[in-house]
Amino acid sequence: IAAEIKENKGRIKFLPLIATIAFIAAIIVGLSLTKNLIARKVITSTCESIFEAKCDIDYLNISFFNSSFKMKGWQVANKKEPMKNLFSVESLTFDFDMLQLLRARFVANELSILGVDTNTDRKYSGDISARKLAKLQKKKEKQAKKQAKQNEKSAFMLSLDSKKDAAMGTLKDSVSGLFDQYNPETI
């Protein structure tokens, strides 16, 4: 065994190892620098698609090491009254224990939502651009068509359902006839 260990000694290729470690480190650094921008974009685009009005976030910070999520100045405009907010949240904070989360337990040190207001005034209009609104409408139409297509049964499925119902009726009649033969009241 010692001879085999000596033969395999020095089999590590350092250039690919260094390249792999550098690639993984670049991904980690890139994600840590852009995680707040990505999260802000995801939250705003989701809110804008749901409420069909402008969504603003003044401050957003996600920290993996401190395992916290903090957002300040979250405002969603009212699509019927663009100069009013549908709701606004002054501060939203989630501070949780990451170690417990890895153990499939959610242990929160702090969960707080402060300054929730509705129908407040906006400094600028909450209308979203016509292009973005058209894109949202197109997406909703596509989802409606997809849902209608799932609900719509094809001719094949309708004929299959009718044959299934006929077969079940015949089976029920034959089973009930079989049991009627052995029913003491009919005998």
mmCIF file of C-alpha atoms in Angstrom:
data_model
loop_
_atom_site.group_PDB
_atom_site.id
_atom_site.type_symbol
_atom_site.label_atom_id
_atom_site.label_comp_id
_atom_site.label_asym_id
_atom_site.label_seq_id
_atom_site.Cartn_x
_atom_site.Cartn_y
_atom_site.Cartn_z
ATOM 1 C CA ILE A 1 0.000 0.000 0.000
ATOM 2 C CA ALA A 2 2.840 2.361 0.835
ATOM 3 C CA ALA A 3 4.342 1.782 -2.612
ATOM 4 C CA GLU A 4 1.027 2.646 -4.309
ATOM 5 C CA ILE A 5 0.704 5.820 -2.229
ATOM 6 C CA LYS A 6 4.207 6.869 -3.306
ATOM 7 C CA GLU A 7 3.312 6.189 -6.975
ATOM 8 C CA ASN A 8 0.204 8.393 -6.776
ATOM 9 C CA LYS A 9 2.028 11.181 -4.976
ATOM 10 C CA GLY A 10 2.245 14.330 -7.010
ATOM 11 C CA ARG A 11 -0.791 13.528 -9.200
ATOM 12 C CA ILE A 12 -2.508 16.807 -8.407
ATOM 13 C CA LYS A 13 -2.499 19.168 -11.380
ATOM 14 C CA PHE A 14 -2.181 22.601 -9.860
ATOM 15 C CA LEU A 15 -3.145 24.705 -12.885
ATOM 16 C CA PRO A 16 -6.696 23.243 -13.247
ATOM 17 C CA LEU A 17 -7.096 23.283 -9.445
ATOM 18 C CA ILE A 18 -6.187 26.973 -9.236
ATOM 19 C CA ALA A 19 -8.443 27.781 -12.207
ATOM 20 C CA THR A 20 -11.382 25.981 -10.569
ATOM 21 C CA ILE A 21 -10.843 27.698 -7.216
ATOM 22 C CA ALA A 22 -10.569 31.089 -8.956
ATOM 23 C CA PHE A 23 -13.797 30.439 -10.901
ATOM 24 C CA ILE A 24 -15.701 29.466 -7.737
ATOM 25 C CA ALA A 25 -14.299 32.498 -5.882
ATOM 26 C CA ALA A 26 -15.329 34.782 -8.774
ATOM 27 C CA ILE A 27 -18.873 33.428 -8.668
ATOM 28 C CA ILE A 28 -19.067 33.900 -4.898
ATOM 29 C CA VAL A 29 -17.690 37.455 -5.082
ATOM 30 C CA GLY A 30 -19.962 38.315 -8.015
ATOM 31 C CA LEU A 31 -23.058 37.054 -6.220
ATOM 32 C CA SER A 32 -22.136 38.791 -2.980
ATOM 33 C CA LEU A 33 -21.694 42.112 -4.815
ATOM 34 C CA THR A 34 -24.889 41.868 -6.895
ATOM 35 C CA LYS A 35 -27.281 40.006 -4.563
ATOM 36 C CA ASN A 36 -28.997 43.223 -3.439
ATOM 37 C CA LEU A 37 -29.457 44.461 -7.018
ATOM 38 C CA ILE A 38 -30.843 41.104 -8.126
ATOM 39 C CA ALA A 39 -33.226 40.912 -5.160
ATOM 40 C CA ARG A 40 -34.422 44.503 -5.742
ATOM 41 C CA LYS A 41 -35.083 43.761 -9.422
ATOM 42 C CA VAL A 42 -36.967 40.538 -8.622
ATOM 43 C CA ILE A 43 -39.142 42.183 -5.956
ATOM 44 C CA THR A 44 -39.969 45.252 -8.064
ATOM 45 C CA SER A 45 -40.757 43.284 -11.221
ATOM 46 C CA THR A 46 -42.927 40.840 -9.282
ATOM 47 C CA CYS A 47 -44.851 43.630 -7.551
ATOM 48 C CA GLU A 48 -45.265 45.528 -10.817
ATOM 49 C CA SER A 49 -46.629 42.456 -12.567
ATOM 50 C CA ILE A 50 -49.040 41.718 -9.715
ATOM 51 C CA PHE A 51 -50.310 45.243 -9.047
ATOM 52 C CA GLU A 52 -49.746 46.699 -12.569
ATOM 53 C CA ALA A 53 -48.274 49.848 -11.055
ATOM 54 C CA LYS A 54 -44.856 51.213 -10.123
ATOM 55 C CA CYS A 55 -42.995 49.675 -7.186
ATOM 56 C CA ASP A 56 -40.184 51.540 -5.413
ATOM 57 C CA ILE A 57 -37.675 50.347 -2.823
ATOM 58 C CA ASP A 58 -35.397 52.913 -1.170
ATOM 59 C CA TYR A 59 -33.017 50.495 0.590
ATOM 60 C CA LEU A 60 -32.536 46.729 0.412
ATOM 61 C CA ASN A 61 -29.857 44.640 2.095
ATOM 62 C CA ILE A 62 -29.552 40.876 2.194
ATOM 63 C CA SER A 63 -26.779 39.501 4.362
ATOM 64 C CA PHE A 64 -25.952 35.805 4.307
ATOM 65 C CA PHE A 65 -23.352 35.982 7.049
ATOM 66 C CA ASN A 66 -25.633 37.844 9.471
ATOM 67 C CA SER A 67 -28.621 35.972 7.985
ATOM 68 C CA SER A 68 -30.818 39.020 7.671
ATOM 69 C CA PHE A 69 -33.094 40.722 5.163
ATOM 70 C CA LYS A 70 -33.783 44.455 5.525
ATOM 71 C CA MET A 71 -35.895 46.618 3.270
ATOM 72 C CA LYS A 72 -36.849 50.262 3.777
ATOM 73 C CA GLY A 73 -39.146 52.552 1.838
ATOM 74 C CA TRP A 74 -41.207 49.952 -0.045
ATOM 75 C CA GLN A 75 -44.007 51.680 -1.977
ATOM 76 C CA VAL A 76 -46.476 50.246 -4.477
ATOM 77 C CA ALA A 77 -48.566 52.721 -6.463
ATOM 78 C CA ASN A 78 -52.292 52.459 -7.052
ATOM 79 C CA LYS A 79 -52.948 51.729 -10.727
ATOM 80 C CA LYS A 80 -56.276 53.618 -10.655
ATOM 81 C CA GLU A 81 -54.791 56.684 -8.922
ATOM 82 C CA PRO A 82 -51.119 56.974 -9.991
ATOM 83 C CA MET A 83 -50.319 59.783 -7.531
ATOM 84 C CA LYS A 84 -51.381 57.623 -4.547
ATOM 85 C CA ASN A 85 -49.752 54.549 -3.035
ATOM 86 C CA LEU A 86 -51.723 51.359 -2.722
ATOM 87 C CA PHE A 87 -49.551 50.636 0.308
ATOM 88 C CA SER A 88 -46.213 51.672 1.686
ATOM 89 C CA VAL A 89 -44.005 50.003 4.260
ATOM 90 C CA GLU A 90 -41.436 52.047 6.152
ATOM 91 C CA SER A 91 -39.303 49.116 7.286
ATOM 92 C CA LEU A 92 -39.330 45.344 6.826
ATOM 93 C CA THR A 93 -36.787 43.279 8.755
ATOM 94 C CA PHE A 94 -36.193 39.526 8.953
ATOM 95 C CA ASP A 95 -33.312 38.395 11.129
ATOM 96 C CA PHE A 96 -33.065 34.616 11.431
ATOM 97 C CA ASP A 97 -30.653 31.900 12.507
ATOM 98 C CA MET A 98 -28.998 30.400 9.411
ATOM 99 C CA LEU A 99 -27.643 27.379 11.292
ATOM 100 C CA GLN A 100 -31.139 26.396 12.400
ATOM 101 C CA LEU A 101 -32.426 27.011 8.861
ATOM 102 C CA LEU A 102 -29.887 24.497 7.560
ATOM 103 C CA ARG A 103 -31.354 22.034 10.063
ATOM 104 C CA ALA A 104 -34.818 22.630 8.525
ATOM 105 C CA ARG A 105 -35.980 24.810 11.415
ATOM 106 C CA PHE A 106 -36.944 28.454 11.143
ATOM 107 C CA VAL A 107 -35.765 30.367 14.202
ATOM 108 C CA ALA A 108 -36.281 34.109 13.913
ATOM 109 C CA ASN A 109 -34.454 36.595 16.090
ATOM 110 C CA GLU A 110 -36.466 39.495 14.672
ATOM 111 C CA LEU A 111 -39.459 39.755 12.371
ATOM 112 C CA SER A 112 -40.774 43.276 12.048
ATOM 113 C CA ILE A 113 -42.893 45.293 9.669
ATOM 114 C CA LEU A 114 -43.055 48.958 10.640
ATOM 115 C CA GLY A 115 -44.932 51.920 9.230
ATOM 116 C CA VAL A 116 -47.545 50.247 7.044
ATOM 117 C CA ASP A 117 -49.720 52.930 5.418
ATOM 118 C CA THR A 118 -52.301 52.874 2.674
ATOM 119 C CA ASN A 119 -53.457 55.536 0.231
ATOM 120 C CA THR A 120 -50.516 57.884 0.879
ATOM 121 C CA ASP A 121 -49.400 60.557 -1.591
ATOM 122 C CA ARG A 122 -46.533 59.933 -4.031
ATOM 123 C CA LYS A 123 -43.905 62.434 -5.165
ATOM 124 C CA TYR A 124 -44.146 61.264 -8.777
ATOM 125 C CA SER A 125 -46.568 59.254 -10.879
ATOM 126 C CA GLY A 126 -46.871 55.541 -10.312
ATOM 127 C CA ASP A 127 -47.829 54.675 -13.887
ATOM 128 C CA ILE A 128 -45.695 52.038 -15.499
ATOM 129 C CA SER A 129 -44.626 52.518 -19.095
ATOM 130 C CA ALA A 130 -46.974 51.490 -21.889
ATOM 131 C CA ARG A 131 -44.403 49.013 -23.168
ATOM 132 C CA LYS A 132 -44.145 47.292 -19.797
ATOM 133 C CA LEU A 133 -47.937 47.304 -19.407
ATOM 134 C CA ALA A 134 -48.346 45.727 -22.859
ATOM 135 C CA LYS A 135 -45.785 43.091 -21.902
ATOM 136 C CA LEU A 136 -47.709 42.322 -18.695
ATOM 137 C CA GLN A 137 -51.016 42.111 -20.582
ATOM 138 C CA LYS A 138 -49.447 39.773 -23.142
ATOM 139 C CA LYS A 139 -48.120 37.570 -20.354
ATOM 140 C CA LYS A 140 -51.555 37.441 -18.687
ATOM 141 C CA GLU A 141 -53.236 36.593 -22.001
ATOM 142 C CA LYS A 142 -50.726 33.818 -22.583
ATOM 143 C CA GLN A 143 -51.413 32.406 -19.110
ATOM 144 C CA ALA A 144 -55.193 32.625 -19.721
ATOM 145 C CA LYS A 145 -54.835 30.767 -23.042
ATOM 146 C CA LYS A 146 -52.697 28.130 -21.379
ATOM 147 C CA GLN A 147 -55.271 27.696 -18.606
ATOM 148 C CA ALA A 148 -58.122 27.492 -21.137
ATOM 149 C CA LYS A 149 -56.203 24.911 -23.136
ATOM 150 C CA GLN A 150 -55.686 22.813 -20.010
ATOM 151 C CA ASN A 151 -59.385 23.033 -19.166
ATOM 152 C CA GLU A 152 -60.501 22.257 -22.718
ATOM 153 C CA LYS A 153 -60.851 18.570 -23.466
ATOM 154 C CA SER A 154 -60.005 17.234 -26.888
ATOM 155 C CA ALA A 155 -62.436 15.157 -28.954
ATOM 156 C CA PHE A 156 -60.428 12.067 -28.123
ATOM 157 C CA MET A 157 -60.710 12.702 -24.387
ATOM 158 C CA LEU A 158 -64.468 13.317 -24.697
ATOM 159 C CA SER A 159 -64.984 10.026 -26.561
ATOM 160 C CA LEU A 160 -62.783 8.261 -24.038
ATOM 161 C CA ASP A 161 -64.829 9.693 -21.155
ATOM 162 C CA SER A 162 -68.115 8.620 -22.779
ATOM 163 C CA LYS A 163 -66.796 5.075 -23.360
ATOM 164 C CA LYS A 164 -65.553 4.959 -19.777
ATOM 165 C CA ASP A 165 -68.952 6.033 -18.446
ATOM 166 C CA ALA A 166 -70.723 3.425 -20.614
ATOM 167 C CA ALA A 167 -68.342 0.699 -19.445
ATOM 168 C CA MET A 168 -68.797 1.703 -15.790
ATOM 169 C CA GLY A 169 -72.605 1.616 -16.227
ATOM 170 C CA THR A 170 -72.451 -1.856 -17.758
ATOM 171 C CA LEU A 171 -70.132 -3.053 -14.988
ATOM 172 C CA LYS A 172 -72.440 -1.659 -12.284
ATOM 173 C CA ASP A 173 -75.468 -3.356 -13.883
ATOM 174 C CA SER A 174 -73.720 -6.707 -14.113
ATOM 175 C CA VAL A 175 -72.412 -6.557 -10.531
ATOM 176 C CA SER A 176 -75.809 -5.521 -9.154
ATOM 177 C CA GLY A 177 -77.457 -8.333 -11.179
ATOM 178 C CA LEU A 178 -74.971 -10.809 -9.741
ATOM 179 C CA PHE A 179 -75.733 -9.695 -6.186
ATOM 180 C CA ASP A 180 -79.493 -9.742 -6.882
ATOM 181 C CA GLN A 181 -79.215 -13.462 -7.600
ATOM 182 C CA TYR A 182 -77.931 -14.065 -4.096
ATOM 183 C CA ASN A 183 -80.262 -11.606 -2.340
ATOM 184 C CA PRO A 184 -82.554 -13.569 0.033
ATOM 185 C CA GLU A 185 -85.482 -11.174 -0.542
ATOM 186 C CA THR A 186 -85.507 -11.796 -4.313
ATOM 187 C CA ILE A 187 -84.996 -15.551 -3.902
#
